[in-house]
Amino acid sequence: MSSYIIKGGNKLEGTVTISGSKNAALPIIAGCILNKGKTILYNVPNIHDTQMMYEIIKILGGTVQKKKNKVIIDTSKISKYEIPDILMHKMRSSVIIVGAILGRYRTATFSYPGGCDIGARPIDLHLKAFEKLGVSMSKSYGKITCECLEKGVIGNKIDLDFPSVGATENSILASVLAKGKTVITNAAREPEIVDLQEFLNKMGAKIEGAGTDKIEIEGVRELKEISYNIMPDRIETGTFLCLAAITGGKLQIEKTNPNHVTPVISKLEEAGCYIEVQKEKIKIEAPKRLKSIDIKTMPYPGFPTDMQSIMAATFTVAKGTTLIVENIFESRYKYVQELNKMGAKITVEGKSAIIRGTRKLYGANIKATDLRGGAALVLAGLVAKGITVIENIEYILRGYEGFDEKIRKLGGNIEITKAF
């Protein structure tokens, strides 16, 4: 197990480059299965979650080569259709590979996925979508087997009960090589869905509507080998904006897409930050002390649930009382107990977190409870008086590439230590 050791009190200043998007890279890596050949990917973040996806590809029979800034994935010799339990349990996003396996091989076996414990995230929407596409299912001893061997995947209309990102992506991946047309309504609209569409269309797929609530997929017979550049990570962008805000710092964030973080920019401007937006850059200059705000998480293009805990940490030291309402995941406040150990004044009432700003936080021994909640603790540690030790940082390493190294280059006092 590894830990971060942070000495707070330094403003973060300088320039930081944003890595490729975790949430775009994972379904795109899964999509490499569909072209039955080689795919070259650029700007893939070097994080635990992408490494896990590589392991799944290898176990299924594919190969993965990493050369400098590119990843070469060859799925031409995949011969297995079962995702190992241990990998499914470690990472919830691994379920996204099921749609691609089904699309190519008409059969897939997997167990219920794991990942961060931030609330109920059932995969029933994924399974209902597969059933609409002519897939039959059987469940035994915690495993699910999906099959459509005779006729293959058949295009159909899929009406999602909720605009789930994962269910939208799995529906797309399963439909690309289907017979006929698939229409997904109430689809998720996140930029990562648009990136997946652009990736698959470059391969030869026929997909329209990503970024809207209606996506149409006309099935094709085969796809081709391509190279593709992954979009920048909007949650990492938001995290560094908040790092500047909480420390009273001044940052230039490069190789990002400002359009993807509009809700975060708006809230930080409301809190008193000066923000200048350019084509692929964001400049932020924070005041000495932020003003309190109100936030409600919503599906995209609303305020992202992945930024909720990070914003909560940011406003622990703001002037006044901040109200956050979490509308997506019911258990996303587990980090609150850890922040309160540092002197934060946060009260949780149902979906709401009431944050009474305090002038100072204090270093403490705390534990990351999930990916974004762990990042929130890093923000708090960087502004706290004294030393903060954060355990269980494996959660954080799942989604941030070189997080501690980037922070050190901006003047933050953070080290990583491994316990044996």
Coordinates of C-alpha atoms in Angstrom, one line a residue:
M1 CA 0.0 0.0 0.0
S2 CA 1.2 3.5 -0.8
S3 CA 0.7 6.9 0.9
Y4 CA 1.0 10.5 0.1
I5 CA 2.9 12.7 2.6
I6 CA 1.9 16.4 2.1
K7 CA 3.2 19.5 3.9
G8 CA 0.6 22.2 3.3
G9 CA 0.9 25.9 2.9
N10 CA 2.3 26.5 -0.6
K11 CA 0.5 28.2 -3.4
L12 CA 0.5 26.3 -6.7
E13 CA 1.9 28.3 -9.5
G14 CA 3.1 27.6 -13.0
T15 CA 2.1 25.5 -16.0
V16 CA 0.6 22.1 -16.0
T17 CA -0.2 19.8 -19.0
I18 CA -3.3 17.7 -18.9
S19 CA -3.1 14.0 -19.7
G20 CA -5.4 11.9 -21.9
S21 CA -8.9 11.2 -20.6
K22 CA -9.3 8.1 -18.4
N23 CA -13.0 7.9 -19.1
A24 CA -12.5 8.2 -22.9
A25 CA -9.5 5.8 -23.0
L26 CA -11.2 2.9 -21.4
P27 CA -14.1 2.4 -23.9
I28 CA -11.8 3.2 -26.8
I29 CA -9.3 0.5 -25.6
A30 CA -12.3 -1.9 -25.5
G31 CA -13.3 -0.7 -29.0
C32 CA -10.0 -1.9 -30.4
I33 CA -11.4 -5.5 -30.2
L34 CA -13.9 -4.6 -33.0
N35 CA -11.4 -4.1 -35.8
K36 CA -9.8 -7.5 -35.6
G37 CA -6.4 -6.0 -36.1
K38 CA -4.0 -3.3 -34.9
T39 CA -4.9 0.0 -33.4
I40 CA -2.4 2.7 -32.5
L41 CA -3.5 5.0 -29.7
Y42 CA -1.9 8.3 -28.6
N43 CA -2.3 10.3 -25.4
V44 CA -3.4 7.3 -23.4
P45 CA -3.0 8.1 -19.7
N46 CA -0.5 5.9 -17.8
I47 CA -2.7 5.0 -14.9
H48 CA -3.9 1.9 -13.1
D49 CA -7.2 1.6 -14.9
T50 CA -5.7 1.6 -18.4
Q51 CA -3.1 -1.0 -17.2
M52 CA -6.0 -3.2 -16.1
M53 CA -7.7 -2.8 -19.5
Y54 CA -4.4 -3.9 -21.2
E55 CA -4.3 -7.0 -18.9
I56 CA -7.9 -7.9 -20.0
I57 CA -6.9 -7.5 -23.7
K58 CA -3.8 -9.8 -23.1
I59 CA -5.8 -12.5 -21.2
L60 CA -8.3 -12.6 -24.0
G61 CA -5.5 -13.3 -26.5
G62 CA -4.5 -9.8 -27.7
T63 CA -1.2 -8.0 -27.5
V64 CA -0.3 -4.5 -26.1
Q65 CA 3.0 -2.7 -26.9
K66 CA 3.9 0.7 -25.4
K67 CA 6.4 2.7 -27.4
K68 CA 7.2 6.2 -26.1
N69 CA 3.9 8.2 -26.5
K70 CA 1.9 5.5 -28.3
V71 CA 0.2 2.2 -27.5
I72 CA -0.2 -0.5 -30.1
I73 CA -3.1 -2.9 -29.5
D74 CA -3.4 -6.0 -31.7
T75 CA -6.7 -7.9 -31.2
S76 CA -6.4 -10.1 -34.3
K77 CA -5.8 -13.3 -32.3
I78 CA -8.3 -12.9 -29.5
S79 CA -9.7 -16.3 -28.8
K80 CA -11.3 -16.0 -25.3
Y81 CA -14.6 -14.5 -24.4
E82 CA -14.5 -14.6 -20.6
I83 CA -13.3 -11.6 -18.6
P84 CA -11.5 -12.9 -15.4
D85 CA -13.2 -12.3 -12.1
I86 CA -10.3 -10.7 -10.4
L87 CA -10.0 -8.0 -13.1
M88 CA -13.8 -7.3 -13.1
H89 CA -13.8 -7.0 -9.4
K90 CA -10.9 -4.5 -9.4
M91 CA -12.4 -2.0 -11.9
R92 CA -16.0 -1.3 -12.7
S93 CA -15.2 0.1 -16.1
S94 CA -14.1 -3.3 -17.2
V95 CA -17.8 -4.1 -18.0
I96 CA -17.4 -1.8 -21.0
I97 CA -15.4 -4.5 -22.8
V98 CA -18.4 -6.8 -22.8
G99 CA -20.2 -4.8 -25.6
A100 CA -17.1 -5.1 -27.8
I101 CA -16.7 -8.8 -27.2
L102 CA -20.4 -9.4 -28.0
G103 CA -20.2 -7.2 -31.1
R104 CA -17.4 -9.2 -32.5
Y105 CA -17.9 -12.8 -31.1
R106 CA -21.6 -12.9 -30.3
T107 CA -20.8 -14.3 -26.8
A108 CA -19.3 -13.0 -23.6
T109 CA -19.0 -14.2 -20.0
F110 CA -18.2 -11.9 -17.0
S111 CA -19.0 -11.3 -13.4
Y112 CA -20.4 -8.3 -11.6
P113 CA -17.8 -5.4 -11.7
G114 CA -16.2 -3.7 -8.7
G115 CA -14.4 -0.4 -8.5
C116 CA -15.0 2.7 -6.2
D117 CA -17.7 2.3 -3.6
I118 CA -19.6 5.5 -4.3
G119 CA -23.1 4.0 -4.3
A120 CA -25.3 1.6 -6.2
R121 CA -24.3 1.4 -9.9
P122 CA -26.2 -1.6 -11.2
I123 CA -25.4 -2.9 -14.6
D124 CA -29.1 -3.6 -15.3
L125 CA -29.2 -0.9 -17.9
H126 CA -26.4 -2.6 -19.8
L127 CA -28.1 -6.0 -19.7
K128 CA -31.5 -4.5 -20.8
A129 CA -29.7 -2.9 -23.8
F130 CA -28.1 -6.2 -24.8
E131 CA -31.5 -7.9 -24.6
K132 CA -32.9 -5.3 -27.0
L133 CA -30.2 -6.3 -29.4
G134 CA -31.2 -10.0 -29.4
V135 CA -28.8 -11.1 -26.7
S136 CA -29.9 -13.9 -24.4
M137 CA -28.5 -14.2 -20.9
S138 CA -27.9 -16.8 -18.2
K139 CA -26.7 -16.3 -14.7
S140 CA -24.9 -18.8 -12.6
Y141 CA -22.7 -18.5 -9.4
G142 CA -22.2 -14.8 -9.9
K143 CA -21.3 -15.0 -13.6
I144 CA -23.3 -13.7 -16.5
T145 CA -23.1 -15.3 -20.0
C146 CA -24.5 -13.3 -22.9
E147 CA -25.1 -15.0 -26.3
C148 CA -26.6 -14.3 -29.7
L149 CA -24.9 -17.1 -31.7
E150 CA -27.4 -17.8 -34.5
K151 CA -28.4 -14.4 -35.9
G152 CA -25.8 -12.3 -34.2
V153 CA -26.5 -8.8 -32.8
I154 CA -29.6 -7.3 -34.3
G155 CA -30.1 -3.6 -34.5
N156 CA -33.1 -2.2 -32.5
K157 CA -34.3 0.8 -30.5
I158 CA -32.8 1.1 -27.0
D159 CA -34.6 3.5 -24.6
L160 CA -32.3 4.0 -21.6
D161 CA -34.1 4.7 -18.3
F162 CA -31.3 6.9 -17.2
P163 CA -28.6 8.6 -19.4
S164 CA -25.9 6.2 -18.1
V165 CA -22.5 6.7 -19.7
G166 CA -21.4 3.1 -19.4
A167 CA -24.7 1.7 -20.8
T168 CA -24.6 4.2 -23.7
E169 CA -21.0 3.1 -24.5
N170 CA -21.7 -0.6 -24.2
S171 CA -24.8 -0.2 -26.5
I172 CA -22.7 1.6 -29.1
L173 CA -19.9 -1.0 -29.0
A174 CA -22.3 -3.9 -29.3
S175 CA -24.2 -2.3 -32.2
V176 CA -21.3 -1.2 -34.5
L177 CA -21.1 -4.7 -36.3
A178 CA -24.8 -5.5 -35.8
K179 CA -27.3 -6.3 -38.6
G180 CA -29.5 -3.2 -39.2
K181 CA -29.9 0.0 -37.4
T182 CA -29.7 0.8 -33.7
V183 CA -31.2 3.9 -32.1
I184 CA -30.3 4.8 -28.5
T185 CA -32.6 7.4 -26.8
N186 CA -32.0 9.2 -23.5
A187 CA -28.3 8.6 -24.3
A188 CA -25.6 10.1 -22.2
R189 CA -24.2 13.2 -23.8
E190 CA -20.7 13.4 -22.2
P191 CA -17.7 14.4 -24.4
E192 CA -16.2 10.9 -23.9
I193 CA -19.2 9.5 -25.9
V194 CA -18.3 11.9 -28.7
D195 CA -14.7 10.8 -28.6
L196 CA -15.8 7.1 -28.8
Q197 CA -18.0 7.9 -31.8
E198 CA -15.1 9.7 -33.6
F199 CA -12.8 6.8 -32.9
L200 CA -15.2 4.2 -34.2
N201 CA -16.2 6.3 -37.2
K202 CA -12.5 6.6 -38.1
M203 CA -12.4 2.8 -38.1
G204 CA -15.3 2.7 -40.5
A205 CA -18.4 2.6 -38.3
K206 CA -21.5 4.7 -39.1
I207 CA -22.6 6.5 -35.9
E208 CA -24.4 9.8 -35.6
G209 CA -25.7 11.9 -32.7
A210 CA -23.1 11.5 -30.0
G211 CA -23.3 14.5 -27.7
T212 CA -27.1 14.5 -28.0
D213 CA -29.7 12.3 -26.3
K214 CA -30.3 10.3 -29.5
I215 CA -27.6 8.2 -31.1
E216 CA -28.0 6.2 -34.3
I217 CA -25.8 3.4 -35.4
E218 CA -26.0 1.7 -38.8
G219 CA -24.3 -1.7 -38.5
V220 CA -21.3 -2.3 -40.8
R221 CA -19.6 -5.6 -41.8
E222 CA -16.1 -4.8 -40.8
L223 CA -13.8 -2.1 -39.4
K224 CA -10.2 -1.1 -40.4
E225 CA -6.9 -0.5 -38.6
I226 CA -6.3 3.1 -37.5
S227 CA -4.4 5.5 -35.2
Y228 CA -6.2 7.8 -32.8
N229 CA -5.5 10.6 -30.3
I230 CA -7.4 10.4 -27.0
M231 CA -9.1 13.6 -25.8
P232 CA -7.8 15.5 -22.7
D233 CA -9.1 14.6 -19.3
R234 CA -11.7 17.1 -18.2
I235 CA -11.8 15.9 -14.6
E236 CA -8.1 16.3 -14.3
T237 CA -8.5 19.8 -15.7
G238 CA -11.2 20.5 -13.1
T239 CA -9.0 19.1 -10.4
F240 CA -6.1 21.5 -11.2
L241 CA -8.4 24.4 -11.5
C242 CA -9.5 23.6 -7.9
L243 CA -5.9 23.1 -6.8
A244 CA -5.2 26.7 -7.9
A245 CA -8.4 27.9 -6.2
I246 CA -7.9 26.3 -2.8
T247 CA -4.2 27.3 -2.5
G248 CA -4.7 30.9 -3.7
G249 CA -2.5 30.0 -6.7
K250 CA -2.1 31.0 -10.3
L251 CA -1.9 28.3 -13.0
Q252 CA -1.8 27.9 -16.8
I253 CA -3.5 24.6 -17.8
E254 CA -2.4 23.4 -21.2
K255 CA -3.6 20.7 -23.7
T256 CA -7.1 20.8 -22.4
N257 CA -10.5 21.6 -23.8
P258 CA -12.2 24.5 -21.9
N259 CA -15.6 23.6 -23.4
H260 CA -15.6 20.4 -21.4
V261 CA -15.3 22.1 -18.0
T262 CA -17.7 25.1 -18.5
P263 CA -19.7 24.3 -15.3
V264 CA -16.5 24.1 -13.2
I265 CA -15.2 27.4 -14.7
S266 CA -18.5 29.1 -14.0
K267 CA -18.6 28.1 -10.4
L268 CA -15.0 29.1 -9.7
E269 CA -15.6 32.5 -11.3
E270 CA -18.7 32.9 -9.1
A271 CA -16.4 32.1 -6.1
G272 CA -14.0 35.0 -7.1
C273 CA -11.4 33.4 -9.4
Y274 CA -10.2 35.2 -12.5
I275 CA -10.2 32.8 -15.4
E276 CA -9.1 33.3 -19.0
V277 CA -10.0 30.8 -21.6
Q278 CA -8.1 30.2 -24.8
K279 CA -8.3 27.4 -27.5
E280 CA -6.5 24.7 -25.6
K281 CA -5.5 26.6 -22.5
I282 CA -7.1 27.9 -19.3
K283 CA -5.4 30.5 -17.0
I284 CA -6.7 30.8 -13.5
E285 CA -5.8 33.3 -10.7
A286 CA -7.4 32.7 -7.3
P287 CA -8.2 35.3 -4.7
K288 CA -6.8 35.1 -1.2
R289 CA -10.1 33.5 0.0
L290 CA -12.9 32.1 -2.1
K291 CA -16.6 33.0 -1.7
S292 CA -19.1 30.3 -1.0
I293 CA -21.4 28.9 -3.7
D294 CA -24.1 26.3 -4.3
I295 CA -23.7 23.2 -6.5
K296 CA -26.0 20.6 -7.8
T297 CA -24.6 17.6 -9.7
M298 CA -26.4 16.6 -12.9
P299 CA -25.8 14.5 -16.0
Y300 CA -23.7 16.3 -18.7
P301 CA -23.9 19.1 -19.5
G302 CA -24.7 19.8 -15.9
F303 CA -22.2 19.9 -13.1
P304 CA -20.2 16.6 -13.1
T305 CA -20.5 14.3 -10.2
D306 CA -16.8 13.4 -10.5
M307 CA -16.0 17.0 -9.5
Q308 CA -18.3 17.0 -6.4
S309 CA -15.9 15.9 -3.8
I310 CA -13.1 18.0 -5.2
M311 CA -15.2 21.1 -5.1
A312 CA -16.3 20.3 -1.6
A313 CA -12.7 20.2 -0.4
T314 CA -12.0 23.5 -2.2
F315 CA -14.8 25.3 -0.4
T316 CA -13.9 24.0 3.1
V317 CA -11.8 27.1 3.5
A318 CA -14.1 29.5 1.6
K319 CA -15.9 32.5 3.2
G320 CA -19.5 31.6 4.1
T321 CA -21.6 28.4 3.7
T322 CA -21.5 26.2 0.6
L323 CA -24.3 23.8 -0.3
I324 CA -23.7 20.8 -2.5
V325 CA -26.5 18.5 -3.7
E326 CA -25.5 15.1 -5.1
N327 CA -28.1 13.9 -7.6
I328 CA -26.1 11.0 -9.2
F329 CA -24.5 8.7 -6.6
E330 CA -26.0 8.3 -3.1
S331 CA -22.7 7.2 -1.3
R332 CA -20.4 9.9 -2.7
Y333 CA -19.9 11.6 0.7
K334 CA -17.6 9.0 2.3
Y335 CA -14.7 11.4 2.1
V336 CA -16.5 13.9 4.4
Q337 CA -15.5 12.1 7.5
E338 CA -11.8 12.3 6.5
L339 CA -12.0 16.0 5.7
N340 CA -13.7 16.7 9.1
K341 CA -10.7 15.0 10.8
M342 CA -8.7 17.9 9.3
G343 CA -10.9 20.6 10.8
A344 CA -13.5 20.9 8.0
K345 CA -17.0 21.7 9.0
I346 CA -19.2 19.6 6.7
T347 CA -22.6 18.2 7.6
V348 CA -24.3 15.6 5.4
E349 CA -28.1 15.5 5.2
G350 CA -29.4 13.0 2.7
K351 CA -28.3 14.2 -0.8
S352 CA -26.9 17.5 0.6
A353 CA -23.6 18.5 2.1
I354 CA -23.5 21.7 4.0
I355 CA -20.0 23.2 4.2
R356 CA -19.3 25.9 6.7
G357 CA -16.1 27.6 5.6
T358 CA -13.2 27.7 8.1
R359 CA -10.0 29.7 7.8
K360 CA -7.7 26.7 8.4
L361 CA -7.4 23.0 8.0
Y362 CA -4.9 20.9 9.9
G363 CA -2.8 18.0 8.8
A364 CA -4.0 14.5 9.9
N365 CA -3.6 10.8 9.1
I366 CA -6.5 10.1 6.7
K367 CA -7.6 7.5 4.1
A368 CA -8.8 7.8 0.5
T369 CA -12.2 6.1 0.1
D370 CA -12.5 6.4 -3.7
L371 CA -10.8 8.0 -6.7
R372 CA -12.2 11.5 -6.6
G373 CA -12.7 11.6 -2.9
G374 CA -9.0 10.7 -2.6
A375 CA -8.1 13.6 -4.9
A376 CA -10.2 15.9 -2.6
L377 CA -8.0 14.9 0.3
V378 CA -4.9 15.9 -1.6
L379 CA -6.4 19.4 -2.2
A380 CA -7.1 19.7 1.5
G381 CA -3.6 18.5 2.5
L382 CA -2.0 21.1 0.3
V383 CA -3.7 23.9 2.1
A384 CA -3.6 22.4 5.6
K385 CA -1.3 23.5 8.4
G386 CA 1.3 20.8 9.1
I387 CA 1.7 17.3 7.7
T388 CA -1.1 15.2 6.1
V389 CA -0.6 11.5 5.4
I390 CA -3.1 10.0 3.0
E391 CA -3.3 6.2 2.9
N392 CA -5.0 4.0 0.3
I393 CA -3.8 6.2 -2.6
E394 CA -4.2 3.3 -5.0
Y395 CA -7.7 4.7 -5.5
I396 CA -6.1 8.0 -6.7
L397 CA -3.5 6.3 -8.9
R398 CA -6.4 4.7 -10.8
G399 CA -7.3 8.0 -12.4
Y400 CA -4.4 10.6 -12.3
E401 CA -1.2 10.3 -14.3
G402 CA 1.8 11.5 -12.3
F403 CA -0.4 13.4 -9.9
D404 CA 2.3 14.0 -7.3
E405 CA 5.0 14.8 -9.8
K406 CA 2.8 17.5 -11.5
I407 CA 1.9 19.0 -8.1
R408 CA 5.6 19.2 -7.1
K409 CA 6.5 21.0 -10.3
L410 CA 3.9 23.6 -9.3
G411 CA 5.4 24.1 -5.9
G412 CA 3.4 21.7 -3.8
N413 CA 5.2 19.7 -1.1
I414 CA 4.0 16.2 -1.7
E415 CA 5.8 12.8 -1.7
I416 CA 4.8 9.3 -2.3
T417 CA 5.9 6.5 0.0
K418 CA 5.4 2.7 -0.3
A419 CA 4.6 0.5 2.7
F420 CA 5.9 -3.1 2.6

